Tab-separated table of C-alpha atoms and ligand atoms in Angstrom:
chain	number	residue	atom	x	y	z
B	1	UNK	CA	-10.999	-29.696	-3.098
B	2	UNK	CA	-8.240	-28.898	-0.580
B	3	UNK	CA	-5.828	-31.454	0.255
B	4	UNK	CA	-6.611	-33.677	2.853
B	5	UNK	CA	-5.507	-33.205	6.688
B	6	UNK	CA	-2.330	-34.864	7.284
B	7	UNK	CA	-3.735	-37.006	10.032
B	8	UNK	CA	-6.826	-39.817	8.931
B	9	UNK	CA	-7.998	-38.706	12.601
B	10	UNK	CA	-9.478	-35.583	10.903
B	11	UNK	CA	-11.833	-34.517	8.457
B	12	UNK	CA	-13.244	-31.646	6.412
B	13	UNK	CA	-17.048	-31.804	6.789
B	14	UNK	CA	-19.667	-29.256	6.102
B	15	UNK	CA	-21.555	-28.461	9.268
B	16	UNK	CA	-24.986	-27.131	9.963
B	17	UNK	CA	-24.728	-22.926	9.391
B	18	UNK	CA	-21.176	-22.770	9.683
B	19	UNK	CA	-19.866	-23.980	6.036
B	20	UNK	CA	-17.395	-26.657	6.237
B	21	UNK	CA	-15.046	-27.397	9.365
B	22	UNK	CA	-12.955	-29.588	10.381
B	23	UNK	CA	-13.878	-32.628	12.736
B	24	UNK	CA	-11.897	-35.331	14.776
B	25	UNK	CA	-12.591	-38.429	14.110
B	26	UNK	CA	-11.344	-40.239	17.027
B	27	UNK	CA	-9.685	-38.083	20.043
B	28	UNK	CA	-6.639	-36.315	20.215
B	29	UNK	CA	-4.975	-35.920	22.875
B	30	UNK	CA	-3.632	-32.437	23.893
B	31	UNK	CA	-0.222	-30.976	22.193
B	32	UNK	CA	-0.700	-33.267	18.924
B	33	UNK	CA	0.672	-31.281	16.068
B	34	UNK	CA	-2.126	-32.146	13.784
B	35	UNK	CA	-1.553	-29.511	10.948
B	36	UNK	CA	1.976	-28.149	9.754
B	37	UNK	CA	1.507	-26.394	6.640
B	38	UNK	CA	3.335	-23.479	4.205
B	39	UNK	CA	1.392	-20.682	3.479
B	40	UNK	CA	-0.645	-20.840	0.161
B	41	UNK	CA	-0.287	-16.908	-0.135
B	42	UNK	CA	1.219	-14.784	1.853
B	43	UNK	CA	1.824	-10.930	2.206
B	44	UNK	CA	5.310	-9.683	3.359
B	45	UNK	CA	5.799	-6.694	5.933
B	46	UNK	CA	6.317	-4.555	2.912
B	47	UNK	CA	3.296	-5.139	1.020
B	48	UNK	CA	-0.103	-4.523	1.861
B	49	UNK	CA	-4.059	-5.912	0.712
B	50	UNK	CA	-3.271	-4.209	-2.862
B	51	UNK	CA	-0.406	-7.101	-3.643
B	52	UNK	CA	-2.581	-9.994	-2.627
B	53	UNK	CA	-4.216	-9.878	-6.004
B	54	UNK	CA	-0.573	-9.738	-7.957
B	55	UNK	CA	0.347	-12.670	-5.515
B	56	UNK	CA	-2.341	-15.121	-6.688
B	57	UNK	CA	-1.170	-14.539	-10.444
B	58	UNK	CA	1.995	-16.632	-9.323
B	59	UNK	CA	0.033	-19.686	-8.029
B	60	UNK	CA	-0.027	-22.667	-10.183
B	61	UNK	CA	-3.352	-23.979	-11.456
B	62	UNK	CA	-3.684	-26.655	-8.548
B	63	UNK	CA	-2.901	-24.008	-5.850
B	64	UNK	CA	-5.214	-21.496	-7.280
B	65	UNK	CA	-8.069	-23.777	-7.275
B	66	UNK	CA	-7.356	-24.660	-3.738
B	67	UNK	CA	-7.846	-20.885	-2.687
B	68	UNK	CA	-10.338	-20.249	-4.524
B	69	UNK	CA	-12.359	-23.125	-2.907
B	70	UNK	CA	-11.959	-20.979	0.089
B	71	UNK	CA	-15.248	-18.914	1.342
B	72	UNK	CA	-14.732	-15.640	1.381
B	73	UNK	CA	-16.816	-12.489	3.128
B	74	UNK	CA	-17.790	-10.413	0.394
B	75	UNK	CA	-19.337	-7.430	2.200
B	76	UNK	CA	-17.298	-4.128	2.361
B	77	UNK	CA	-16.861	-4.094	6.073
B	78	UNK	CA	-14.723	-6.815	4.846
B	79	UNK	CA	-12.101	-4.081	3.149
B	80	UNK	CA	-11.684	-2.026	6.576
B	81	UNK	CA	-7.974	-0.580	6.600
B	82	UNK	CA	-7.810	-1.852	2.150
B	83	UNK	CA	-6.907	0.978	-0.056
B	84	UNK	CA	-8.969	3.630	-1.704
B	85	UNK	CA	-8.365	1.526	-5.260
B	86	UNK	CA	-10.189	-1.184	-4.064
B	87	UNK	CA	-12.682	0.263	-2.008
B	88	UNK	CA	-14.060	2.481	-4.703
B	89	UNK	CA	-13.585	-0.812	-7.180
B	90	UNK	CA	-15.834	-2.394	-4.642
B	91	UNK	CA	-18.959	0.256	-4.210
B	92	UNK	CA	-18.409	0.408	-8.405
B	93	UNK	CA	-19.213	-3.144	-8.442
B	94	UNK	CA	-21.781	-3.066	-5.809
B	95	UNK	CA	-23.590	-0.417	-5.629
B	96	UNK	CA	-23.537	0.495	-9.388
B	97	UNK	CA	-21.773	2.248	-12.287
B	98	UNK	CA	-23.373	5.344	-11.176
B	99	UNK	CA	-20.197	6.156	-9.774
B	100	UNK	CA	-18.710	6.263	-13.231
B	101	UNK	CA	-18.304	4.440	-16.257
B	102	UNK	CA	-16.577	1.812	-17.034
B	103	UNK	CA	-13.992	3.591	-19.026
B	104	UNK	CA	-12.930	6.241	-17.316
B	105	UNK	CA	-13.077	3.662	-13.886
B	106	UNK	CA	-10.542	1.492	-15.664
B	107	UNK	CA	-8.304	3.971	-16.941
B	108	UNK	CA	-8.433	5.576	-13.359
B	109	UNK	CA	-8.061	2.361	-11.445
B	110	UNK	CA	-5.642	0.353	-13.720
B	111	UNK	CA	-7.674	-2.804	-14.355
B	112	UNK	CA	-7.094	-3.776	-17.901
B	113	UNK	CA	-10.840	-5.143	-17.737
B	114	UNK	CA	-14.136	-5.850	-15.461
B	115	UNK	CA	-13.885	-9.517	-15.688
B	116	UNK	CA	-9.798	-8.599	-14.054
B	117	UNK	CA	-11.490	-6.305	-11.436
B	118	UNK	CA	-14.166	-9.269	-10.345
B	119	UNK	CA	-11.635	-11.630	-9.889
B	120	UNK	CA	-9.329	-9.493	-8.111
B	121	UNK	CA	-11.923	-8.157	-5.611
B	122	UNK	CA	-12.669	-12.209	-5.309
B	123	UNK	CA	-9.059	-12.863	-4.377
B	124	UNK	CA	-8.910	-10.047	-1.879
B	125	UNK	CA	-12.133	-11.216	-0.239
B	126	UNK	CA	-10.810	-14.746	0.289
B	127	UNK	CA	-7.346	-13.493	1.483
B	128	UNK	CA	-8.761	-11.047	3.712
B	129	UNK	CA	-11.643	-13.567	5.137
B	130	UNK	CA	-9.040	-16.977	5.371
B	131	UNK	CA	-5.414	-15.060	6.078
B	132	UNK	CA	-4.133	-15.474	9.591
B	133	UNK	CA	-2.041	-12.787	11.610
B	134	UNK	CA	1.341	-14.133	11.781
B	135	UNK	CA	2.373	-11.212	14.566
B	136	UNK	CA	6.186	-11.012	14.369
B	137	UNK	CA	7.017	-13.856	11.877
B	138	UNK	CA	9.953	-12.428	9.839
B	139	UNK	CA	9.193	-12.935	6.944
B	140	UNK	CA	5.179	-12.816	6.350
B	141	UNK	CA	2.607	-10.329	8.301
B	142	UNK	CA	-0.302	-12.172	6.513
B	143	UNK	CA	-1.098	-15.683	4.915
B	144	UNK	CA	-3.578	-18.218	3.968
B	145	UNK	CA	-3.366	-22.005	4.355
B	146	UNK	CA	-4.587	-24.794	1.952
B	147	UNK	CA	-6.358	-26.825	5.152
B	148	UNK	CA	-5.355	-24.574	8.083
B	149	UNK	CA	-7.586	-22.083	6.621
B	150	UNK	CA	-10.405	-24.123	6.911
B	151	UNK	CA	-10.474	-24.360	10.956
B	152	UNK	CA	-13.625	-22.177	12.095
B	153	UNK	CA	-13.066	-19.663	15.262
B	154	UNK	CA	-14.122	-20.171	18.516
B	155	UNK	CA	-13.316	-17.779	21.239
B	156	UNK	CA	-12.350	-20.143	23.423
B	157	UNK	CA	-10.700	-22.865	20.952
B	158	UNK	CA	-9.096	-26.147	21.461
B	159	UNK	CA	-6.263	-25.917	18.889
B	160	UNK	CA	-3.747	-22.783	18.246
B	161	UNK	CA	-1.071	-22.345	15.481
B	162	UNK	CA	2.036	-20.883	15.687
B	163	UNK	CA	4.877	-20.201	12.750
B	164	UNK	CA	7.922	-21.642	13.016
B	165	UNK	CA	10.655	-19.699	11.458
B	166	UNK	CA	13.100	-22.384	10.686
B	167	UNK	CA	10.542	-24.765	8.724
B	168	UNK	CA	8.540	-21.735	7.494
B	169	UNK	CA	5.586	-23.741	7.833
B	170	UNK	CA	3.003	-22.709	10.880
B	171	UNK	CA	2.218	-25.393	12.883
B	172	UNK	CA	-1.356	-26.365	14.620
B	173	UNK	CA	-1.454	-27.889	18.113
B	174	UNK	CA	-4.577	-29.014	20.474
B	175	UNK	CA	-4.187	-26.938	23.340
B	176	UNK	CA	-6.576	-29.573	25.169
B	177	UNK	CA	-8.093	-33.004	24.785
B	178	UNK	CA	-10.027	-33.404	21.727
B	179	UNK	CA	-13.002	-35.757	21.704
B	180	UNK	CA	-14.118	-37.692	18.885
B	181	UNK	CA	-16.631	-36.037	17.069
B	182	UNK	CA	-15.775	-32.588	18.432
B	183	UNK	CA	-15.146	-29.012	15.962
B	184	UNK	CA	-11.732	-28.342	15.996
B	185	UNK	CA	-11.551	-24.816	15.989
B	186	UNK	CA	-8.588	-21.719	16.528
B	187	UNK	CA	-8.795	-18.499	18.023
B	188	UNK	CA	-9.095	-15.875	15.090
B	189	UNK	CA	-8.511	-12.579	17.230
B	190	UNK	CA	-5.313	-11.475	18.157
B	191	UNK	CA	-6.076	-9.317	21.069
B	192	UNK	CA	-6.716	-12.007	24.136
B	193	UNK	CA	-9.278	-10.940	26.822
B	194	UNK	CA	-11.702	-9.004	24.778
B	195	UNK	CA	-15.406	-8.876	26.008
B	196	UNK	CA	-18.403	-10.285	24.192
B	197	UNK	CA	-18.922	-7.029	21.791
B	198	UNK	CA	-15.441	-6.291	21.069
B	199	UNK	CA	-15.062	-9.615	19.994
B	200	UNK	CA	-18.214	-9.789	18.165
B	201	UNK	CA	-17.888	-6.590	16.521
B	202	UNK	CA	-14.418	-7.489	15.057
B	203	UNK	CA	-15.407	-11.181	13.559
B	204	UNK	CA	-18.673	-9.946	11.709
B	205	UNK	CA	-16.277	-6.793	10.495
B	206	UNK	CA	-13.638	-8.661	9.412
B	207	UNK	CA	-14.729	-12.436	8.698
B	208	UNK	CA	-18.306	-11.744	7.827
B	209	UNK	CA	-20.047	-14.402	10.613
B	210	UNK	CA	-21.801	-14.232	13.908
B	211	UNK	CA	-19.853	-16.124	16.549
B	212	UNK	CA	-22.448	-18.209	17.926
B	213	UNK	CA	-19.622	-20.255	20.043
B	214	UNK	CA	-20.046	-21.264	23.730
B	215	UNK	CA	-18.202	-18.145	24.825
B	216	UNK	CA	-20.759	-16.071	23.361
B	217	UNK	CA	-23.579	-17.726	24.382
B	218	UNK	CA	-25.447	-15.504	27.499
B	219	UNK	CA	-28.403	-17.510	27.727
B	220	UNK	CA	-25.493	-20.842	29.252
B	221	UNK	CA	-24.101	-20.062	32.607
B	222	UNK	CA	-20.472	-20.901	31.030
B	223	UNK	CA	-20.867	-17.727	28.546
B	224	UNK	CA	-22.323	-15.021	31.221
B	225	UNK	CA	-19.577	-16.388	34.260
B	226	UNK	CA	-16.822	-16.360	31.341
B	227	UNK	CA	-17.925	-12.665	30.039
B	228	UNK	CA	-18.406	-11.439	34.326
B	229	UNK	CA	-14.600	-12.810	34.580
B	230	UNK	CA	-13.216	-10.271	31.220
B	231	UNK	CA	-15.218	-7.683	32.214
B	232	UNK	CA	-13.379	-7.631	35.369
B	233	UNK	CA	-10.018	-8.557	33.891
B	234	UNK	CA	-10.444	-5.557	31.373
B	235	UNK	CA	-11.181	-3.134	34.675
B	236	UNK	CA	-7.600	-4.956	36.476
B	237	UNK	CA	-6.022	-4.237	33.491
B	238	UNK	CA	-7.518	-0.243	33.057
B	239	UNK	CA	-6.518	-0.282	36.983
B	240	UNK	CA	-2.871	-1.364	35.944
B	241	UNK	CA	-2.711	1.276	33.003
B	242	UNK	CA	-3.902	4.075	34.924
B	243	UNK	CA	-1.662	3.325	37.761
B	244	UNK	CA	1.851	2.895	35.521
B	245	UNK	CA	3.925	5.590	36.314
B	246	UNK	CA	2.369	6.321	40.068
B	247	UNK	CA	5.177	4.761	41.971
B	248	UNK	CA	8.882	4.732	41.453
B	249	UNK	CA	9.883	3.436	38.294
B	250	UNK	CA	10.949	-0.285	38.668
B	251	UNK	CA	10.281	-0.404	42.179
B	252	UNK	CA	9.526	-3.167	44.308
B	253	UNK	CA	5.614	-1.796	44.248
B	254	UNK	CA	5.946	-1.296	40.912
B	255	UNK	CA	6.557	-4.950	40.312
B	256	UNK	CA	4.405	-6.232	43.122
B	257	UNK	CA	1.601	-4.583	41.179
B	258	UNK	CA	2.350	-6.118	37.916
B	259	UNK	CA	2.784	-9.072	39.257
B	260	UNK	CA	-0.730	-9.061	40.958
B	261	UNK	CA	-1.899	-7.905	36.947
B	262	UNK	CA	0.233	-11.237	35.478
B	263	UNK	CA	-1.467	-13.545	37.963
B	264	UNK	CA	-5.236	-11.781	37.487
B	265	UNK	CA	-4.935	-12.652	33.478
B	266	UNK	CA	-3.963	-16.052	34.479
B	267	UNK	CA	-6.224	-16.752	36.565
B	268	UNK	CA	-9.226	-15.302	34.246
B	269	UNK	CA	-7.486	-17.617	31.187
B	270	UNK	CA	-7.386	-20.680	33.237
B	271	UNK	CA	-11.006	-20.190	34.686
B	272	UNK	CA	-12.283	-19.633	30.892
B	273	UNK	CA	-10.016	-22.842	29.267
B	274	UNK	CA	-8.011	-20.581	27.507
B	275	UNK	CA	-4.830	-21.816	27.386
B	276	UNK	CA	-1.771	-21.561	24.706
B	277	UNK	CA	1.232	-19.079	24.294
B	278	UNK	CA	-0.926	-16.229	25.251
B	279	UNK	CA	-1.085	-18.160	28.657
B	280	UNK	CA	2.627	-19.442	28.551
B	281	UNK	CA	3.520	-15.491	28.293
B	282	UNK	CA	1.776	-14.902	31.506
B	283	UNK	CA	3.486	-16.966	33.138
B	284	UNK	CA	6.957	-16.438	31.900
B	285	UNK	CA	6.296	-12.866	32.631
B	286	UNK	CA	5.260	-14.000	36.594
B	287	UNK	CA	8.668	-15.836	36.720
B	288	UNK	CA	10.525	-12.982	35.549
B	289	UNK	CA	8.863	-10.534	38.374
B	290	UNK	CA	9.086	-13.178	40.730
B	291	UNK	CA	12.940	-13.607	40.071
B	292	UNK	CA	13.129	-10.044	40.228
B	293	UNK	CA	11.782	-9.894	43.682
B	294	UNK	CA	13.433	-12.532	44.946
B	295	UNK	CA	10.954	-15.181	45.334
B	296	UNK	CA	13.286	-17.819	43.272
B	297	UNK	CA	10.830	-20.826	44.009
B	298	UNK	CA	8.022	-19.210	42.679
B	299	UNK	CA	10.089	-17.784	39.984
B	300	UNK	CA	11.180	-21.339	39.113
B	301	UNK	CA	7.861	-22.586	39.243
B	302	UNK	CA	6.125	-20.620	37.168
B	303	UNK	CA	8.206	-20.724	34.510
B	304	UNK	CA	7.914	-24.388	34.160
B	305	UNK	CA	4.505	-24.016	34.149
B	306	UNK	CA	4.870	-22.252	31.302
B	307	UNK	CA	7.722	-24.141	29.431
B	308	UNK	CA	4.881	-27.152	30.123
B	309	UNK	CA	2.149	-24.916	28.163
B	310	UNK	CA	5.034	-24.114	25.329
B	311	UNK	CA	5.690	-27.838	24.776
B	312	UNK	CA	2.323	-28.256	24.224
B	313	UNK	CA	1.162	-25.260	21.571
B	314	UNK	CA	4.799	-24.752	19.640
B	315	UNK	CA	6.326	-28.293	20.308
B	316	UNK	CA	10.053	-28.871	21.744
B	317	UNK	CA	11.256	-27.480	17.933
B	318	UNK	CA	10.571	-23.883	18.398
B	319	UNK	CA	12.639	-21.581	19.119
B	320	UNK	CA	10.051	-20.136	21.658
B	321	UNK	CA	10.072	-22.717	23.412
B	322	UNK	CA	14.082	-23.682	23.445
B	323	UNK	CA	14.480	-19.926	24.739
B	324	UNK	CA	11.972	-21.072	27.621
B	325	UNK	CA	13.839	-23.842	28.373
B	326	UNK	CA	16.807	-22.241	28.725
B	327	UNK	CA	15.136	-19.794	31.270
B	328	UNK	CA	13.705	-23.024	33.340
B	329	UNK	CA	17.378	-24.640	33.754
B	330	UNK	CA	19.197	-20.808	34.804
B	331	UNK	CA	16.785	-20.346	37.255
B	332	UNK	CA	17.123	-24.582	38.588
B	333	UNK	CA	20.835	-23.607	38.641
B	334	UNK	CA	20.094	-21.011	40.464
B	335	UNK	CA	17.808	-22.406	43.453
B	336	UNK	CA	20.803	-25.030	43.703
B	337	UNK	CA	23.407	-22.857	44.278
B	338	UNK	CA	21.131	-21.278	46.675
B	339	UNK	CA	20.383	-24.607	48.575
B	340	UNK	CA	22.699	-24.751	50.875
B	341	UNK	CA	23.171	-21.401	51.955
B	342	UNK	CA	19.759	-21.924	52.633
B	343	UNK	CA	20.604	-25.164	54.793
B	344	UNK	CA	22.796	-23.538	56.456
B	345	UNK	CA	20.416	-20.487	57.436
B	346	UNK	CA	17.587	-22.607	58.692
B	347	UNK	CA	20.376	-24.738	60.460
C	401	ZN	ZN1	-17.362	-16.528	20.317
């Protein structure tokens, strides 16, 4: 069994066709850090899906149960972007040992025996269906939590985690008000704004499940207005791509036009309840334009906006949000010194 969540207002419950998840059990109000956890097992930059097996061999007995109570997606879409060792390995397990025999397959492929091979393809199926991208953590690309793990995806979740260097431990906030009762889930996909298929395509590839969440629902007016908004965000941004380049570099239309890009993604987040760093970003980035062009109010404003959805998703310890902070009180001391020049002007 994994260990239990580190708050008694949550609990790991099986659920009807999604396995287990985790549930609150009373509410939770928004930017509660209510998992902080080091990875189980975890891949560096420098080693890819082949280590994960050699990895596991330096759990201890307790840990190694604990990931190997995880679920894992056992089909081969499962091994997109794996190596050709454990690909082949795979179709020799599934599809037969037409593809060779055993003998020459383990001399070939280096595993001392089947029994080895099962349990390795086991591992890799578990890492690959329960690791989450860590982006540009410095240390770790990939990892696995003992609990974390066991949050299910939404694509439009209440919850988001976040690794923070200094503790080495990644960190889960609510990004909203949880009720009692409610599925707290996390956003598996990286990539923010993705349509219906996109996203679809990618969790039944790579975690083996059919996102049935509200998001994805067409036949609930909250699914088809949410998809109508991306679809239109995607065209913006094709718009945006297309037109890089067009006008003088780092010109004032040039920025204008980003801008307008910046404040289109926020406004198709906020309309879909997708909030978080990815939102955060946005708005940092509108500050920075904004300061750029002047406008030092709105500059000033939206990056508190943003240092407000920071404190929320990393908490005041991260260095994300520190750096935010210190952007928030440059630009304060900025539209201070400015006041009364401005006095004076309207004077
Ligand atoms: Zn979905």
């Amino acid at each position: 069994m994994p260990p239990p969540p580190r708050l008694p207002s949550l609990a790991v419950l099986p659920l009807p066709n999604r396995g287990l998840g985790v549930i609150a059990r009373t509410p939770i109000p928004r930017g509660t850090r209510i998992f902080s956890e080091h990875p189980l097992l975890a891949l560096r930059h420098d080693q890819d899906a082949s280590d994960v097996y050699a990895a596991s061999r330096l759990l201890t007995q307790e840990q190694r149960a604990v990931l190997m109570g995880l679920s894992g997606n056992g089909a081969e879409s499962s091994l997109e972007g794996v190596g050709g060792r454990e690909r082949r390995a795979w179709r020799w397990l599934h599809v037969g040992p037409r593809l060779g025999t055993k003998t020459e397959l383990m001399r070939l492929w280096k595993f001392p025996t089947v029994r080895r091979l099962k349990r390795h393809m086991a591992v890799l199926s578990i890492f690959r269906s329960n690791a989450f991208d860590l982006g540009n953590a410095a240390t770790w690309q990939q990892a696995v939590f003992p609990t974390i793990s066991r949050l299910n995806h939404a694509c439009v979740p209440n919850a988001q985690g976040n690794f923070h260097e200094g503790t080495g431990k990644f960190n889960v906030h609510t990004i909203r008000d949880v009720q009692e009762g409610e599925e707290v889930t996390l956003n598996y996909l990286q990539e923010v704004g993705m349509v219906r298929n996109a996203r679809r395509e990618k969790l039944s590839k790579g975690y083996g499940f059919e996102c049935g969440c509200p998001a994805c629902d067409l036949g609930m007016e909250r699914g088809r207005v949410g998809e109508k908004r991306r679809v239109e965000m995607q065209r913006t941004l094709g718009e945006y791509a297309r037109g890089v380049g067009e006008g003088q570099p780092g010109g004032v239309g040039e920025k204008e036009k980003e801008l307008r890009t910046f404040e289109a993604f926020i406004e198709m987040f906020e309309g879909e309840g997708i909030a978080g760093r990815e939102l955060a970003a946005m708005y940092f980035e509108s500050s920075r334009l904004h300061k750029a062009l002047g406008n030092h109010d709105e500059a000033l404003r939206c990056a508190d906006k943003g240092l407000f959805i920071d404190e929320d998703c990393l908490g005041t310890d991260h260095a994300i949000y520190q750096t935010g902070r210190e952007t928030v009180e440059a630009l304060r001391s900025l539209a201070v010194s400015e006041g009364p020049l401005r006095a004076v002007a309207a004077g």
